[in-house]
Amino acid sequence: QVQLVESGGGLVQAGGSLRLSCAASGVTFSRYTTAWFRQAPGKDREFVAAITWTGDRTYSADSVKDRINIYRDNSKNMVYLQMNSLKPEDTAVYYCAAREGTLLRVGVDKYEYWGQGTQVTVSS
């Protein structure tokens, strides 16, 4: 069983940066592909970025790919999401998710384990 805990959210002005962290415990985290999703009020949860368990491949949503970087440190059981040039439309609860295997998937239903989320608010 994988436990995921996100941190690093907060209030930031448009154009600013944040780094979100996802701490994993319970299993050998390096065996899990990990992703970030986000959910804005009244909207469906949407894919942001994913990274393979080796860190050799990543995939990001078109809406953010020029502004974000996903990376991991398996020695610390951590996955990070660096977000730059933030916009008000990036405001959402950001979730870390994990699935066994090496496939980069974008569907919410493809991930078995989820954290509780961290709020990101971008003011204009």
mmCIF file of N, CA and C in Angstrom:
data_model
loop_
_atom_site.group_PDB
_atom_site.id
_atom_site.type_symbol
_atom_site.label_atom_id
_atom_site.label_comp_id
_atom_site.label_asym_id
_atom_site.label_seq_id
_atom_site.Cartn_x
_atom_site.Cartn_y
_atom_site.Cartn_z
ATOM 1 N N GLN A 1 0.848 -1.196 0.000
ATOM 2 C CA GLN A 1 0.000 0.000 0.000
ATOM 3 C C GLN A 1 0.882 1.243 0.000
ATOM 4 N N VAL A 2 0.561 2.154 -0.880
ATOM 5 C CA VAL A 2 1.329 3.387 -1.002
ATOM 6 C C VAL A 2 0.578 4.518 -0.308
ATOM 7 N N GLN A 3 1.270 5.240 0.526
ATOM 8 C CA GLN A 3 0.712 6.466 1.106
ATOM 9 C C GLN A 3 1.425 7.661 0.498
ATOM 10 N N LEU A 4 0.639 8.637 0.046
ATOM 11 C CA LEU A 4 1.175 9.819 -0.602
ATOM 12 C C LEU A 4 0.746 11.064 0.160
ATOM 13 N N VAL A 5 1.695 11.960 0.383
ATOM 14 C CA VAL A 5 1.391 13.205 1.083
ATOM 15 C C VAL A 5 1.990 14.363 0.284
ATOM 16 N N GLU A 6 1.122 15.265 -0.147
ATOM 17 C CA GLU A 6 1.567 16.429 -0.898
ATOM 18 C C GLU A 6 1.851 17.605 0.025
ATOM 19 N N SER A 7 2.738 18.470 -0.421
ATOM 20 C CA SER A 7 3.019 19.713 0.289
ATOM 21 C C SER A 7 3.544 20.733 -0.704
ATOM 22 N N GLY A 8 3.646 21.970 -0.246
ATOM 23 C CA GLY A 8 4.224 23.015 -1.081
ATOM 24 C C GLY A 8 3.236 23.958 -1.714
ATOM 25 N N GLY A 9 1.950 23.696 -1.562
ATOM 26 C CA GLY A 9 0.970 24.604 -2.109
ATOM 27 C C GLY A 9 0.921 25.905 -1.334
ATOM 28 N N GLY A 10 0.164 26.846 -1.857
ATOM 29 C CA GLY A 10 0.027 28.131 -1.181
ATOM 30 C C GLY A 10 -0.544 29.173 -2.098
ATOM 31 N N LEU A 11 -0.456 30.411 -1.644
ATOM 32 C CA LEU A 11 -0.943 31.556 -2.408
ATOM 33 C C LEU A 11 0.247 32.240 -3.072
ATOM 34 N N VAL A 12 0.133 32.478 -4.360
ATOM 35 C CA VAL A 12 1.222 33.102 -5.105
ATOM 36 C C VAL A 12 0.623 34.056 -6.129
ATOM 37 N N GLN A 13 1.352 35.097 -6.440
ATOM 38 C CA GLN A 13 0.888 36.029 -7.454
ATOM 39 C C GLN A 13 1.134 35.475 -8.850
ATOM 40 N N ALA A 14 0.348 35.921 -9.778
ATOM 41 C CA ALA A 14 0.541 35.520 -11.171
ATOM 42 C C ALA A 14 1.965 35.829 -11.610
ATOM 43 N N GLY A 15 2.551 34.884 -12.319
ATOM 44 C CA GLY A 15 3.930 35.014 -12.742
ATOM 45 C C GLY A 15 4.927 34.385 -11.788
ATOM 46 N N GLY A 16 4.462 34.017 -10.615
ATOM 47 C CA GLY A 16 5.323 33.420 -9.612
ATOM 48 C C GLY A 16 5.541 31.930 -9.835
ATOM 49 N N SER A 17 6.254 31.327 -8.892
ATOM 50 C CA SER A 17 6.614 29.910 -8.981
ATOM 51 C C SER A 17 6.301 29.197 -7.676
ATOM 52 N N LEU A 18 6.065 27.915 -7.801
ATOM 53 C CA LEU A 18 5.895 27.044 -6.643
ATOM 54 C C LEU A 18 6.507 25.697 -6.967
ATOM 55 N N ARG A 19 6.988 25.034 -5.944
ATOM 56 C CA ARG A 19 7.405 23.650 -6.097
ATOM 57 C C ARG A 19 6.570 22.786 -5.164
ATOM 58 N N LEU A 20 5.839 21.894 -5.760
ATOM 59 C CA LEU A 20 5.044 20.941 -4.992
ATOM 60 C C LEU A 20 5.858 19.680 -4.759
ATOM 61 N N SER A 21 5.663 19.094 -3.598
ATOM 62 C CA SER A 21 6.360 17.870 -3.245
ATOM 63 C C SER A 21 5.359 16.774 -2.928
ATOM 64 N N CYS A 22 5.738 15.554 -3.261
ATOM 65 C CA CYS A 22 4.924 14.384 -2.954
ATOM 66 C C CYS A 22 5.826 13.383 -2.253
ATOM 67 N N ALA A 23 5.506 13.103 -1.001
ATOM 68 C CA ALA A 23 6.268 12.149 -0.214
ATOM 69 C C ALA A 23 5.527 10.829 -0.177
ATOM 70 N N ALA A 24 6.234 9.755 -0.487
ATOM 71 C CA ALA A 24 5.619 8.437 -0.533
ATOM 72 C C ALA A 24 6.171 7.557 0.567
ATOM 73 N N SER A 25 5.337 6.679 1.051
ATOM 74 C CA SER A 25 5.770 5.706 2.045
ATOM 75 C C SER A 25 4.944 4.442 1.880
ATOM 76 N N GLY A 26 5.429 3.372 2.473
ATOM 77 C CA GLY A 26 4.672 2.137 2.500
ATOM 78 C C GLY A 26 5.194 1.062 1.578
ATOM 79 N N VAL A 27 5.818 1.485 0.496
ATOM 80 C CA VAL A 27 6.335 0.513 -0.461
ATOM 81 C C VAL A 27 7.620 1.054 -1.065
ATOM 82 N N THR A 28 8.207 0.240 -1.932
ATOM 83 C CA THR A 28 9.357 0.704 -2.703
ATOM 84 C C THR A 28 8.845 1.628 -3.793
ATOM 85 N N PHE A 29 8.926 2.904 -3.537
ATOM 86 C CA PHE A 29 8.302 3.899 -4.395
ATOM 87 C C PHE A 29 8.877 3.897 -5.792
ATOM 88 N N SER A 30 10.101 3.452 -5.926
ATOM 89 C CA SER A 30 10.742 3.503 -7.233
ATOM 90 C C SER A 30 10.078 2.583 -8.247
ATOM 91 N N ARG A 31 9.179 1.717 -7.817
ATOM 92 C CA ARG A 31 8.482 0.829 -8.746
ATOM 93 C C ARG A 31 7.225 1.461 -9.326
ATOM 94 N N TYR A 32 6.930 2.681 -8.925
ATOM 95 C CA TYR A 32 5.665 3.287 -9.275
ATOM 96 C C TYR A 32 5.830 4.489 -10.207
ATOM 97 N N THR A 33 5.065 4.468 -11.272
ATOM 98 C CA THR A 33 4.913 5.674 -12.071
ATOM 99 C C THR A 33 4.062 6.655 -11.278
ATOM 100 N N THR A 34 4.450 7.909 -11.295
ATOM 101 C CA THR A 34 3.798 8.908 -10.465
ATOM 102 C C THR A 34 3.343 10.089 -11.305
ATOM 103 N N ALA A 35 2.222 10.640 -10.924
ATOM 104 C CA ALA A 35 1.660 11.751 -11.686
ATOM 105 C C ALA A 35 1.118 12.830 -10.763
ATOM 106 N N TRP A 36 0.927 13.991 -11.348
ATOM 107 C CA TRP A 36 0.221 15.086 -10.697
ATOM 108 C C TRP A 36 -1.061 15.362 -11.480
ATOM 109 N N PHE A 37 -2.123 15.539 -10.735
ATOM 110 C CA PHE A 37 -3.403 15.970 -11.272
ATOM 111 C C PHE A 37 -3.829 17.226 -10.529
ATOM 112 N N ARG A 38 -4.823 17.903 -11.071
ATOM 113 C CA ARG A 38 -5.364 19.054 -10.358
ATOM 114 C C ARG A 38 -6.868 19.130 -10.579
ATOM 115 N N GLN A 39 -7.519 19.765 -9.626
ATOM 116 C CA GLN A 39 -8.967 19.912 -9.714
ATOM 117 C C GLN A 39 -9.354 21.297 -9.231
ATOM 118 N N ALA A 40 -9.904 22.067 -10.140
ATOM 119 C CA ALA A 40 -10.407 23.396 -9.813
ATOM 120 C C ALA A 40 -11.862 23.291 -9.371
ATOM 121 N N PRO A 41 -12.340 24.265 -8.625
ATOM 122 C CA PRO A 41 -13.733 24.215 -8.148
ATOM 123 C C PRO A 41 -14.713 24.066 -9.309
ATOM 124 N N GLY A 42 -15.591 23.095 -9.194
ATOM 125 C CA GLY A 42 -16.610 22.882 -10.199
ATOM 126 C C GLY A 42 -16.148 22.196 -11.459
ATOM 127 N N LYS A 43 -14.904 21.762 -11.479
ATOM 128 C CA LYS A 43 -14.373 21.112 -12.672
ATOM 129 C C LYS A 43 -13.907 19.695 -12.356
ATOM 130 N N ASP A 44 -13.732 18.909 -13.401
ATOM 131 C CA ASP A 44 -13.219 17.561 -13.237
ATOM 132 C C ASP A 44 -11.729 17.590 -12.912
ATOM 133 N N ARG A 45 -11.284 16.529 -12.279
ATOM 134 C CA ARG A 45 -9.865 16.391 -12.025
ATOM 135 C C ARG A 45 -9.146 16.167 -13.359
ATOM 136 N N GLU A 46 -8.049 16.878 -13.565
ATOM 137 C CA GLU A 46 -7.356 16.780 -14.834
ATOM 138 C C GLU A 46 -5.872 16.461 -14.647
ATOM 139 N N PHE A 47 -5.343 15.796 -15.644
ATOM 140 C CA PHE A 47 -3.941 15.402 -15.649
ATOM 141 C C PHE A 47 -3.041 16.613 -15.828
ATOM 142 N N VAL A 48 -1.916 16.626 -15.113
ATOM 143 C CA VAL A 48 -0.926 17.687 -15.260
ATOM 144 C C VAL A 48 0.377 17.132 -15.833
ATOM 145 N N ALA A 49 0.944 16.130 -15.164
ATOM 146 C CA ALA A 49 2.222 15.579 -15.613
ATOM 147 C C ALA A 49 2.443 14.228 -14.957
ATOM 148 N N ALA A 50 3.280 13.407 -15.608
ATOM 149 C CA ALA A 50 3.613 12.096 -15.068
ATOM 150 C C ALA A 50 5.081 11.796 -15.325
ATOM 151 N N ILE A 51 5.623 10.903 -14.508
ATOM 152 C CA ILE A 51 7.025 10.515 -14.636
ATOM 153 C C ILE A 51 7.148 9.027 -14.345
ATOM 154 N N THR A 52 7.961 8.327 -15.149
ATOM 155 C CA THR A 52 8.173 6.902 -14.919
ATOM 156 C C THR A 52 8.958 6.680 -13.636
ATOM 157 N N TRP A 53 8.959 5.433 -13.192
ATOM 158 C CA TRP A 53 9.619 5.169 -11.915
ATOM 159 C C TRP A 53 11.124 5.347 -12.004
ATOM 160 N N THR A 54 11.684 5.235 -13.208
ATOM 161 C CA THR A 54 13.112 5.483 -13.352
ATOM 162 C C THR A 54 13.421 6.962 -13.549
ATOM 163 N N GLY A 55 12.406 7.728 -13.881
ATOM 164 C CA GLY A 55 12.612 9.144 -14.153
ATOM 165 C C GLY A 55 13.113 9.432 -15.558
ATOM 166 N N ASP A 56 13.174 8.399 -16.405
ATOM 167 C CA ASP A 56 13.746 8.615 -17.732
ATOM 168 C C ASP A 56 12.749 9.172 -18.731
ATOM 169 N N ARG A 57 11.483 9.082 -18.410
ATOM 170 C CA ARG A 57 10.452 9.625 -19.299
ATOM 171 C C ARG A 57 9.429 10.404 -18.518
ATOM 172 N N THR A 58 8.991 11.505 -19.114
ATOM 173 C CA THR A 58 7.938 12.318 -18.524
ATOM 174 C C THR A 58 6.942 12.694 -19.616
ATOM 175 N N TYR A 59 5.789 13.095 -19.162
ATOM 176 C CA TYR A 59 4.762 13.572 -20.090
ATOM 177 C C TYR A 59 3.947 14.625 -19.368
ATOM 178 N N SER A 60 3.652 15.709 -20.076
ATOM 179 C CA SER A 60 2.930 16.816 -19.444
ATOM 180 C C SER A 60 1.768 17.243 -20.317
ATOM 181 N N ALA A 61 0.751 17.780 -19.687
ATOM 182 C CA ALA A 61 -0.389 18.311 -20.417
ATOM 183 C C ALA A 61 0.035 19.533 -21.231
ATOM 184 N N ASP A 62 -0.579 19.698 -22.378
ATOM 185 C CA ASP A 62 -0.237 20.819 -23.257
ATOM 186 C C ASP A 62 -0.408 22.172 -22.560
ATOM 187 N N SER A 63 -1.378 22.250 -21.680
ATOM 188 C CA SER A 63 -1.676 23.530 -21.042
ATOM 189 C C SER A 63 -0.582 24.001 -20.093
ATOM 190 N N VAL A 64 0.302 23.093 -19.695
ATOM 191 C CA VAL A 64 1.322 23.460 -18.702
ATOM 192 C C VAL A 64 2.739 23.095 -19.116
ATOM 193 N N LYS A 65 2.906 22.365 -20.197
ATOM 194 C CA LYS A 65 4.200 21.722 -20.458
ATOM 195 C C LYS A 65 5.350 22.696 -20.594
ATOM 196 N N ASP A 66 5.076 23.931 -20.996
ATOM 197 C CA ASP A 66 6.153 24.914 -21.133
ATOM 198 C C ASP A 66 6.475 25.602 -19.817
ATOM 199 N N ARG A 67 5.697 25.292 -18.797
ATOM 200 C CA ARG A 67 5.859 26.015 -17.530
ATOM 201 C C ARG A 67 6.142 25.115 -16.343
ATOM 202 N N ILE A 68 6.180 23.818 -16.555
ATOM 203 C CA ILE A 68 6.349 22.930 -15.425
ATOM 204 C C ILE A 68 7.482 21.938 -15.683
ATOM 205 N N ASN A 69 7.954 21.360 -14.579
ATOM 206 C CA ASN A 69 8.949 20.296 -14.653
ATOM 207 C C ASN A 69 8.633 19.283 -13.561
ATOM 208 N N ILE A 70 8.483 18.036 -13.963
ATOM 209 C CA ILE A 70 8.259 16.975 -12.992
ATOM 210 C C ILE A 70 9.532 16.162 -12.875
ATOM 211 N N TYR A 71 9.924 15.849 -11.652
ATOM 212 C CA TYR A 71 11.130 15.059 -11.440
ATOM 213 C C TYR A 71 10.993 14.327 -10.115
ATOM 214 N N ARG A 72 11.895 13.360 -9.907
ATOM 215 C CA ARG A 72 11.776 12.547 -8.706
ATOM 216 C C ARG A 72 13.146 12.231 -8.137
ATOM 217 N N ASP A 73 13.140 11.906 -6.855
ATOM 218 C CA ASP A 73 14.329 11.450 -6.158
ATOM 219 C C ASP A 73 13.937 10.170 -5.425
ATOM 220 N N ASN A 74 14.213 9.038 -6.041
ATOM 221 C CA ASN A 74 13.785 7.767 -5.448
ATOM 222 C C ASN A 74 14.530 7.461 -4.149
ATOM 223 N N SER A 75 15.708 8.016 -3.981
ATOM 224 C CA SER A 75 16.445 7.782 -2.732
ATOM 225 C C SER A 75 15.727 8.405 -1.544
ATOM 226 N N LYS A 76 14.898 9.408 -1.823
ATOM 227 C CA LYS A 76 14.133 10.084 -0.775
ATOM 228 C C LYS A 76 12.643 9.765 -0.857
ATOM 229 N N ASN A 77 12.258 8.922 -1.812
ATOM 230 C CA ASN A 77 10.835 8.617 -2.021
ATOM 231 C C ASN A 77 10.031 9.894 -2.258
ATOM 232 N N MET A 78 10.545 10.742 -3.112
ATOM 233 C CA MET A 78 9.908 12.028 -3.368
ATOM 234 C C MET A 78 9.704 12.250 -4.864
ATOM 235 N N VAL A 79 8.592 12.907 -5.195
ATOM 236 C CA VAL A 79 8.346 13.395 -6.544
ATOM 237 C C VAL A 79 7.991 14.869 -6.434
ATOM 238 N N TYR A 80 8.472 15.645 -7.376
ATOM 239 C CA TYR A 80 8.298 17.088 -7.313
ATOM 240 C C TYR A 80 7.629 17.613 -8.579
ATOM 241 N N LEU A 81 6.932 18.723 -8.410
ATOM 242 C CA LEU A 81 6.363 19.436 -9.556
ATOM 243 C C LEU A 81 6.757 20.894 -9.417
ATOM 244 N N GLN A 82 7.672 21.319 -10.261
ATOM 245 C CA GLN A 82 8.083 22.718 -10.288
ATOM 246 C C GLN A 82 7.185 23.456 -11.273
ATOM 247 N N MET A 83 6.526 24.488 -10.796
ATOM 248 C CA MET A 83 5.602 25.254 -11.638
ATOM 249 C C MET A 83 6.070 26.705 -11.706
ATOM 250 N N ASN A 84 6.223 27.201 -12.911
ATOM 251 C CA ASN A 84 6.694 28.558 -13.136
ATOM 252 C C ASN A 84 5.660 29.355 -13.926
ATOM 253 N N SER A 85 5.827 30.657 -13.922
ATOM 254 C CA SER A 85 4.925 31.544 -14.672
ATOM 255 C C SER A 85 3.472 31.197 -14.399
ATOM 256 N N LEU A 86 3.150 31.075 -13.143
ATOM 257 C CA LEU A 86 1.803 30.646 -12.766
ATOM 258 C C LEU A 86 0.749 31.661 -13.187
ATOM 259 N N LYS A 87 -0.414 31.119 -13.529
ATOM 260 C CA LYS A 87 -1.537 31.928 -13.979
ATOM 261 C C LYS A 87 -2.729 31.690 -13.045
ATOM 262 N N PRO A 88 -3.657 32.625 -12.986
ATOM 263 C CA PRO A 88 -4.843 32.409 -12.142
ATOM 264 C C PRO A 88 -5.580 31.106 -12.493
ATOM 265 N N GLU A 89 -5.560 30.717 -13.742
ATOM 266 C CA GLU A 89 -6.241 29.479 -14.126
ATOM 267 C C GLU A 89 -5.527 28.214 -13.643
ATOM 268 N N ASP A 90 -4.358 28.366 -13.062
ATOM 269 C CA ASP A 90 -3.688 27.230 -12.433
ATOM 270 C C ASP A 90 -4.212 26.970 -11.021
ATOM 271 N N THR A 91 -5.054 27.842 -10.532
ATOM 272 C CA THR A 91 -5.619 27.667 -9.200
ATOM 273 C C THR A 91 -6.421 26.380 -9.131
ATOM 274 N N ALA A 92 -6.059 25.529 -8.175
ATOM 275 C CA ALA A 92 -6.701 24.212 -8.043
ATOM 276 C C ALA A 92 -6.101 23.499 -6.840
ATOM 277 N N VAL A 93 -6.735 22.401 -6.489
ATOM 278 C CA VAL A 93 -6.108 21.457 -5.568
ATOM 279 C C VAL A 93 -5.279 20.504 -6.414
ATOM 280 N N TYR A 94 -4.029 20.349 -6.047
ATOM 281 C CA TYR A 94 -3.106 19.493 -6.786
ATOM 282 C C TYR A 94 -2.910 18.185 -6.033
ATOM 283 N N TYR A 95 -3.060 17.089 -6.778
ATOM 284 C CA TYR A 95 -2.968 15.759 -6.202
ATOM 285 C C TYR A 95 -1.795 14.984 -6.791
ATOM 286 N N CYS A 96 -1.145 14.235 -5.940
ATOM 287 C CA CYS A 96 -0.142 13.277 -6.362
ATOM 288 C C CYS A 96 -0.817 11.913 -6.473
ATOM 289 N N ALA A 97 -0.443 11.158 -7.505
ATOM 290 C CA ALA A 97 -1.042 9.845 -7.717
ATOM 291 C C ALA A 97 0.037 8.875 -8.179
ATOM 292 N N ALA A 98 -0.172 7.595 -7.903
ATOM 293 C CA ALA A 98 0.821 6.588 -8.274
ATOM 294 C C ALA A 98 0.145 5.337 -8.799
ATOM 295 N N ARG A 99 0.866 4.678 -9.699
ATOM 296 C CA ARG A 99 0.401 3.399 -10.238
ATOM 297 C C ARG A 99 1.613 2.507 -10.461
ATOM 298 N N GLU A 100 1.416 1.211 -10.314
ATOM 299 C CA GLU A 100 2.513 0.289 -10.571
ATOM 300 C C GLU A 100 2.779 0.220 -12.066
ATOM 301 N N GLY A 101 4.029 0.006 -12.418
ATOM 302 C CA GLY A 101 4.370 -0.152 -13.817
ATOM 303 C C GLY A 101 5.039 1.065 -14.405
ATOM 304 N N THR A 102 5.324 0.958 -15.697
ATOM 305 C CA THR A 102 6.144 1.959 -16.372
ATOM 306 C C THR A 102 5.382 2.805 -17.385
ATOM 307 N N LEU A 103 4.088 2.556 -17.538
ATOM 308 C CA LEU A 103 3.346 3.318 -18.542
ATOM 309 C C LEU A 103 2.962 4.682 -18.000
ATOM 310 N N LEU A 104 3.133 5.689 -18.825
ATOM 311 C CA LEU A 104 2.687 7.032 -18.486
ATOM 312 C C LEU A 104 1.235 7.153 -18.923
ATOM 313 N N ARG A 105 0.346 7.269 -17.965
ATOM 314 C CA ARG A 105 -1.077 7.329 -18.259
ATOM 315 C C ARG A 105 -1.650 8.656 -17.803
ATOM 316 N N VAL A 106 -2.689 9.104 -18.490
ATOM 317 C CA VAL A 106 -3.269 10.406 -18.166
ATOM 318 C C VAL A 106 -4.639 10.299 -17.525
ATOM 319 N N GLY A 107 -5.207 9.134 -17.504
ATOM 320 C CA GLY A 107 -6.556 8.982 -16.970
ATOM 321 C C GLY A 107 -6.568 8.883 -15.454
ATOM 322 N N VAL A 108 -7.528 9.557 -14.862
ATOM 323 C CA VAL A 108 -7.686 9.503 -13.410
ATOM 324 C C VAL A 108 -7.869 8.069 -12.940
ATOM 325 N N ASP A 109 -8.589 7.276 -13.717
ATOM 326 C CA ASP A 109 -8.895 5.908 -13.317
ATOM 327 C C ASP A 109 -7.718 4.966 -13.463
ATOM 328 N N LYS A 110 -6.596 5.434 -14.000
ATOM 329 C CA LYS A 110 -5.430 4.577 -14.190
ATOM 330 C C LYS A 110 -4.499 4.563 -12.981
ATOM 331 N N TYR A 111 -4.788 5.369 -11.999
ATOM 332 C CA TYR A 111 -3.922 5.487 -10.828
ATOM 333 C C TYR A 111 -4.629 4.951 -9.588
ATOM 334 N N GLU A 112 -3.945 4.047 -8.898
ATOM 335 C CA GLU A 112 -4.554 3.374 -7.762
ATOM 336 C C GLU A 112 -4.432 4.145 -6.466
ATOM 337 N N TYR A 113 -3.397 4.953 -6.335
ATOM 338 C CA TYR A 113 -3.099 5.585 -5.054
ATOM 339 C C TYR A 113 -3.083 7.098 -5.212
ATOM 340 N N TRP A 114 -3.672 7.757 -4.220
ATOM 341 C CA TRP A 114 -3.828 9.208 -4.270
ATOM 342 C C TRP A 114 -3.505 9.835 -2.924
ATOM 343 N N GLY A 115 -2.934 11.036 -3.006
ATOM 344 C CA GLY A 115 -2.775 11.827 -1.804
ATOM 345 C C GLY A 115 -4.020 12.650 -1.532
ATOM 346 N N GLN A 116 -3.948 13.451 -0.477
ATOM 347 C CA GLN A 116 -5.093 14.267 -0.069
ATOM 348 C C GLN A 116 -5.158 15.605 -0.795
ATOM 349 N N GLY A 117 -4.078 15.978 -1.429
ATOM 350 C CA GLY A 117 -4.069 17.212 -2.206
ATOM 351 C C GLY A 117 -3.482 18.393 -1.454
ATOM 352 N N THR A 118 -3.007 19.350 -2.232
ATOM 353 C CA THR A 118 -2.497 20.601 -1.678
ATOM 354 C C THR A 118 -3.046 21.748 -2.527
ATOM 355 N N GLN A 119 -3.512 22.788 -1.855
ATOM 356 C CA GLN A 119 -4.166 23.896 -2.548
ATOM 357 C C GLN A 119 -3.140 24.857 -3.126
ATOM 358 N N VAL A 120 -3.332 25.183 -4.394
ATOM 359 C CA VAL A 120 -2.539 26.224 -5.053
ATOM 360 C C VAL A 120 -3.501 27.324 -5.482
ATOM 361 N N THR A 121 -3.224 28.524 -5.049
ATOM 362 C CA THR A 121 -4.048 29.665 -5.420
ATOM 363 C C THR A 121 -3.159 30.733 -6.047
ATOM 364 N N VAL A 122 -3.518 31.124 -7.260
ATOM 365 C CA VAL A 122 -2.742 32.126 -7.988
ATOM 366 C C VAL A 122 -3.598 33.373 -8.121
ATOM 367 N N SER A 123 -3.118 34.460 -7.558
ATOM 368 C CA SER A 123 -3.875 35.714 -7.612
ATOM 369 C C SER A 123 -3.418 36.550 -8.808
ATOM 370 N N SER A 124 -4.364 37.291 -9.332
ATOM 371 C CA SER A 124 -4.058 38.112 -10.519
ATOM 372 C C SER A 124 -3.566 39.494 -10.131
#
